Coordinates of C-alpha atoms in Angstrom, one line a residue:
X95 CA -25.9 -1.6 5.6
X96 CA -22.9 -1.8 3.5
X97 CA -19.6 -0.3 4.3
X98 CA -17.6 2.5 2.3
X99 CA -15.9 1.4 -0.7
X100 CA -12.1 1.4 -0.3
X101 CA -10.0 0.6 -3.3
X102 CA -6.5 -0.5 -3.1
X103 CA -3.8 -0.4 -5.8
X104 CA -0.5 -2.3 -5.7
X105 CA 1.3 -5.5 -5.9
X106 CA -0.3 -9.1 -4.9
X107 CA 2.6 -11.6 -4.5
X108 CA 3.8 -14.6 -2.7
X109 CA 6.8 -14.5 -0.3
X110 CA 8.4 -17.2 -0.6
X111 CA 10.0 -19.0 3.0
X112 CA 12.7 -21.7 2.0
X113 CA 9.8 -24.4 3.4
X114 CA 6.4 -22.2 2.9
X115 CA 4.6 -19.0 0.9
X116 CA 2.7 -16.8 2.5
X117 CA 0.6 -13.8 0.1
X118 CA 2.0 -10.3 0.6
X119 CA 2.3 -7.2 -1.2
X120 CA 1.8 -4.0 1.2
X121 CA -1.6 -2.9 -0.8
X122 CA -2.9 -6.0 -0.7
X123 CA -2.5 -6.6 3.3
X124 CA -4.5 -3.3 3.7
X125 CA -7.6 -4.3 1.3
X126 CA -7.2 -8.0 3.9
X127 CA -7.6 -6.0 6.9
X128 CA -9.4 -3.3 5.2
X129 CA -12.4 -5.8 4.5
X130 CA -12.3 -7.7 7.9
X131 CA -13.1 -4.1 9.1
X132 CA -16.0 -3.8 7.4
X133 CA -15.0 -1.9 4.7
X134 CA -16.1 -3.1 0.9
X135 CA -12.7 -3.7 -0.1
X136 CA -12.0 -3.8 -4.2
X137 CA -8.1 -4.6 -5.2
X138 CA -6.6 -3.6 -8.2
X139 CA -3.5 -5.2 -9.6
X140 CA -2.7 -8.5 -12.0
X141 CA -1.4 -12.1 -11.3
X142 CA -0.3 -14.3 -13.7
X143 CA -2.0 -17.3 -15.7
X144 CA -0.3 -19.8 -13.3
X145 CA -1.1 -21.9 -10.3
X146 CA 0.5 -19.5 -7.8
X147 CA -2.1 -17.0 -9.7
X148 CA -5.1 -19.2 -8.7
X149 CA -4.3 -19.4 -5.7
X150 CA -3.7 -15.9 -4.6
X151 CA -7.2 -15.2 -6.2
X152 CA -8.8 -18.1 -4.4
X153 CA -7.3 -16.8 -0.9
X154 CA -8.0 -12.9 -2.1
X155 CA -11.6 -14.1 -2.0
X156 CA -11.7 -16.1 1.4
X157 CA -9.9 -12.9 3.0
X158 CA -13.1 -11.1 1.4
X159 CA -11.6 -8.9 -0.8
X160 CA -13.0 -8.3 -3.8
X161 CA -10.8 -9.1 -6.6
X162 CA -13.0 -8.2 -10.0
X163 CA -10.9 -5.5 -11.4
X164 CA -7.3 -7.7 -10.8
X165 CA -6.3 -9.1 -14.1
X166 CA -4.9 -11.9 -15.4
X167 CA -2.2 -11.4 -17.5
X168 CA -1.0 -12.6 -20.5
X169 CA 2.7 -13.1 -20.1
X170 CA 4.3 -12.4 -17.0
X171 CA 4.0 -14.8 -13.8
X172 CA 2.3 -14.2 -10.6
X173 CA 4.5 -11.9 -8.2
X174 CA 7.0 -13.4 -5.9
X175 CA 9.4 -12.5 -3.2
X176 CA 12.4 -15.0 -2.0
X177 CA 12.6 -14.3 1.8
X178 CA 15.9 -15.6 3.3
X179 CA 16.7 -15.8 6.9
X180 CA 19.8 -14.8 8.3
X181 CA 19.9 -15.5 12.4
X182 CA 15.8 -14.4 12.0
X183 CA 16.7 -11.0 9.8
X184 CA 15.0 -11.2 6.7
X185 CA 16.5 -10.2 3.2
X186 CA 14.1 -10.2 0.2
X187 CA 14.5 -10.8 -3.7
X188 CA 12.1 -9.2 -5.9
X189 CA 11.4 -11.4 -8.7
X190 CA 10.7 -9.3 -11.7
X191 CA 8.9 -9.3 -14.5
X192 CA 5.6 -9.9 -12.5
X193 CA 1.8 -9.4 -13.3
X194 CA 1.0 -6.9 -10.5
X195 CA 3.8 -4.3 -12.6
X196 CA 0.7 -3.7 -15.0
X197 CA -2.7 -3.2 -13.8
X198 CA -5.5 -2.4 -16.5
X199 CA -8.7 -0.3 -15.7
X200 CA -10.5 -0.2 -19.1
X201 CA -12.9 3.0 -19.4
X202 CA -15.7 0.7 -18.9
X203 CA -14.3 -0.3 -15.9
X204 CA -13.5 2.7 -14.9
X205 CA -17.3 4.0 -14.9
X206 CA -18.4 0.8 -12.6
X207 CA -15.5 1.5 -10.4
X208 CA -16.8 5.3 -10.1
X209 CA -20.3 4.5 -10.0
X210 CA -19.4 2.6 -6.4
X211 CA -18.7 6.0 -4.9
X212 CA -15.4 4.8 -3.3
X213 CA -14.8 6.8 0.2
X214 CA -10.8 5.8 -0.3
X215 CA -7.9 5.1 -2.9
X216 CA -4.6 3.9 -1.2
X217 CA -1.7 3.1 -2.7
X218 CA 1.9 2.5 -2.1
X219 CA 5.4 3.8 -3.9
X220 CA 6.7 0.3 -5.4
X221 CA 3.9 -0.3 -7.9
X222 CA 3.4 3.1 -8.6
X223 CA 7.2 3.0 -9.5
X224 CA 5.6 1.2 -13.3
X225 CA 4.1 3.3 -16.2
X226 CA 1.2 1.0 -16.3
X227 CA 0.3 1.0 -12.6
X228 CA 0.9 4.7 -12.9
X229 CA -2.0 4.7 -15.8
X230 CA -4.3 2.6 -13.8
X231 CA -4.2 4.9 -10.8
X232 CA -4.9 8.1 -12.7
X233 CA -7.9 6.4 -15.1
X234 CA -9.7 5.9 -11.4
X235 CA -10.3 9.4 -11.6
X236 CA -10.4 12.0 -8.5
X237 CA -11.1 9.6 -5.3
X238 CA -9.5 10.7 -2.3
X239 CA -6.1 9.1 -2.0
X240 CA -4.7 7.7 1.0
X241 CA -0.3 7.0 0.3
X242 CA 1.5 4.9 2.6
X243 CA 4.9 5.7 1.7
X244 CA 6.3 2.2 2.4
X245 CA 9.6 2.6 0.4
X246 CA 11.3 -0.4 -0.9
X247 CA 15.1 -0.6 -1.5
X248 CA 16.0 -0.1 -5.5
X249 CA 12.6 1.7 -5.6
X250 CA 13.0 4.8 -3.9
X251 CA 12.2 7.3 -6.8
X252 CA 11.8 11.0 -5.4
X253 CA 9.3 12.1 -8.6
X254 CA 7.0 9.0 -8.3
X255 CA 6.9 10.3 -4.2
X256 CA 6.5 13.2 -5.1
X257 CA 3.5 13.2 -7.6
X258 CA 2.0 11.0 -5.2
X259 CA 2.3 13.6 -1.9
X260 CA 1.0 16.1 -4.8
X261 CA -2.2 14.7 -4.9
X262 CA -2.3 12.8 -1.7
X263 CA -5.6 13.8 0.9
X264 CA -4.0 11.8 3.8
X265 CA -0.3 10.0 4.2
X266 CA 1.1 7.4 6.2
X267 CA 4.7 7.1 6.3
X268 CA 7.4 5.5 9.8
X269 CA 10.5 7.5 11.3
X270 CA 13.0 6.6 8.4
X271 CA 10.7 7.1 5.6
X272 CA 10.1 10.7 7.0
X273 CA 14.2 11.3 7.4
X274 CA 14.2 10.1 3.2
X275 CA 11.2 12.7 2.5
X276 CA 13.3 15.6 4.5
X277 CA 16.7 14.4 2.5
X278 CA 15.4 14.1 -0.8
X279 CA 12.8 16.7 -1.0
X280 CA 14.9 19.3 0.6
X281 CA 12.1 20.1 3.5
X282 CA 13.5 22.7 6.2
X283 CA 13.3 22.5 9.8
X284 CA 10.7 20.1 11.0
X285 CA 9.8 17.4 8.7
X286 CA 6.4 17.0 9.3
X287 CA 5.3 20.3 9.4
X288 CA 7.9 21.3 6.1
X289 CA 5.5 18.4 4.4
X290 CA 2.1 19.5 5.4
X291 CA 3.8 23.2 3.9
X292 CA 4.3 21.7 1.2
X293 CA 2.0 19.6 -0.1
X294 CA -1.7 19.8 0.1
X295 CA -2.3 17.3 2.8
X296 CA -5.3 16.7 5.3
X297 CA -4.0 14.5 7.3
X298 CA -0.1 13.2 8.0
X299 CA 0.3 9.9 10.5
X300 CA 4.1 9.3 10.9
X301 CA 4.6 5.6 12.8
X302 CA 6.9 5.4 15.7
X303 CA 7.3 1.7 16.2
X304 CA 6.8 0.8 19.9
X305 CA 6.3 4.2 20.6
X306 CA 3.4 4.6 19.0
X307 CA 2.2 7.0 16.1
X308 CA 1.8 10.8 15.9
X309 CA -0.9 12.6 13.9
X310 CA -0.9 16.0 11.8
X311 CA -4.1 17.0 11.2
X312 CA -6.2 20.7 11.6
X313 CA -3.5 22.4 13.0
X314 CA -3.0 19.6 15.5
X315 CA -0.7 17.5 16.7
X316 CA -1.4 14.1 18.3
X317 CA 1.0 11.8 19.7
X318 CA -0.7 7.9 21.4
X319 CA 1.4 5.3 22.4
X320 CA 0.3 1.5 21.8
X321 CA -0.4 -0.7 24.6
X322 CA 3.0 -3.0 25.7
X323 CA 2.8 -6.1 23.3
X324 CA 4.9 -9.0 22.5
X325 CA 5.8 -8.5 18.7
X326 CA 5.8 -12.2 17.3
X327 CA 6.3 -10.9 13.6
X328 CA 6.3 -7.3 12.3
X329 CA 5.8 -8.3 8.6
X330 CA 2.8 -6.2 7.2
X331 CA 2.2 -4.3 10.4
X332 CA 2.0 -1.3 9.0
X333 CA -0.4 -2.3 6.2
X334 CA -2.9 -3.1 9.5
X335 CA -2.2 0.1 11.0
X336 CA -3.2 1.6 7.5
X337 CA -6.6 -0.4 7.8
X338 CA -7.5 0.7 11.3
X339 CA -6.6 4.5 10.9
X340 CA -8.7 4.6 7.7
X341 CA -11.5 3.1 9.2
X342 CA -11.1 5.4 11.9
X343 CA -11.2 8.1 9.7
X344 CA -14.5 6.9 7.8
X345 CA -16.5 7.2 11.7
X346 CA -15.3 10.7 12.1

C-alpha cells in the first residue's frame, strides 16, 4: 500500500563548497528523508531554466521525491548558497533573486494536489518570507500544517511567524528559536507552555541538541534523550528529525 501524502513547501538550492555543491534548502531535506520513510513525498518550489536547475530536478527524483508541482521559471536562476569555511565554522551567502522565491500552484493544480488527500503540509519561515510562496501555501487549501521554525539570519520576520504559528497543527522549533519566539512575541513565563496558550497548537517539539528533544502534546510533557553519537556534520539535521517525528506521528 502507499504511504500518506506529505507535501513540502520551500526553497530547493545548491550550497556551494569552494571545491563542491551539495542540494539543500531545509524543506527540501525533509521531503528527501520524508520519502526514504515511506511517505509519498510531493515538493513544491521553482528552479531556474539552467543547468544547476536540471540537476537539482534530476537528483530530486533519484532521492524519490516527487517534483511535478516545482516550476521552472522564467527568469530567475536556480537557488544557491556560498558556504565559506572559517577553522570548519560555516558562514553562508544567500544568493538572491532565485526561483524557489516564487512557487506557482495554478487552481488546476490545486484540485490534483487536494484530490491526493495529503496527511501533512510543512513548511519553513525563509520562503514563506516571499508574497508568492506566501500565495502558493494558502491556494493548497486547509491541510494540516506542520512549521519548522528554522529561522535564517536577515529573515526573521515576527508577522510571517506568526501567521504561520496561527494556523500551524504541529511545530518544530530548537532552544534559540524558542528564546526568539518568547522575545518577539512577548510570551510570559514558560515559553513553551505561553505558545501552546497562545496559538492553537497540537503538538509543540522543541530540539535540544545532544540533549535530545522535548514534546508538548495533550497536556503532556515528554522529554527523550538521543543515544551518544559522533556528530560528523550537523547540516540539515533537523530537517531529518522533522522527517522521523512526522512519520512517527502518521503510526499514532
Amino acid at each position: 500500500c502507499m504511504g500518506p501524502v506529505l507535501l513540502s513547501i520551500g526553497e530547493i538550492l545548491w550550497d556551494q563548497y569552494p571545491a563542491y555543491r551539495l542540494l539543500g534548502g531545509a524543506p527540501f531535506n525533509l521531503a528527501a528523508h520524508a520519502a526514504r520513510l515511506g511517505f509519498q513525498s510531493f515538493f513544491i518550489s521553482a528552479v531556474g531554466n539552467d543547468e544547476p536547475g536540471d540537476e537539482a530536478l534530476a537528483q530530486a527524483v533519484r532521492l524519490g521525491v516527487d517534483m511535478t508541482y516545482t516550476r521552472r521559471h522564467p527568469s530567475f536562476p536556480t537557488g544557491i548558497v556560498d558556504v565559506t569555511l572559517h577553522d570548519g565554522h560555516p558562514t553562508y551567502h544567500l544568493r538572491r533573486p532565485a526561483a524557489w522565491e516564487e512557487p506557482e500552484i495554478t487552481p488546476c493544480q490545486a484540485a490534483a494536489i487536494a484530490a491526493l488527500r495529503p496527511a501533512w503540509l510543512v513548511c519553513g519561515t525563509l520562503q514563506q518570507t516571499c508574497p508568492r510562496a506566501r500565495a502558493a501555501r494558502l491556494a493548497l487549501g486547509d491541510v494540516p500544517l506542520f512549521y519548522d521554525v528554522n529561522l535564517r539570519p536577515g529573515f526573521e520576520d515576527p508577522a510571517t511567524v506568526h501567521e504561520l504559528l496561527s494556523r500551524a497543527t504541529a511545530v518544530k522549533c530548537n532552544e534559540s528559536e524558542l528564546a526568539w519566539l518568547a522575545r518577539e512575541l512577548s510570551l510570559d513565563g514558560d515559553p513553551a507552555r505561553a505558545l501552546l496558550r497562545r496559538y492553537p497548537l497540537s503538538l509543540l517539539c522543541v530540539t535540544l541538541g545532544p540533549d535530545g528533544c522535548e514534546l508538548h502534546a495533550n497536556g503532556e510533557t515528554v522529554r527523550e534523550s538521543p543515544p551518544p553519537v559522533h556528530a560528523i556534520d550537523t547540516v540539515g539535521a533537523g530537517d531529518s528529525f522533522s522527517a522521523a517525528l512526522l512519520f512517527g506521528l502518521s503510526r499514532h
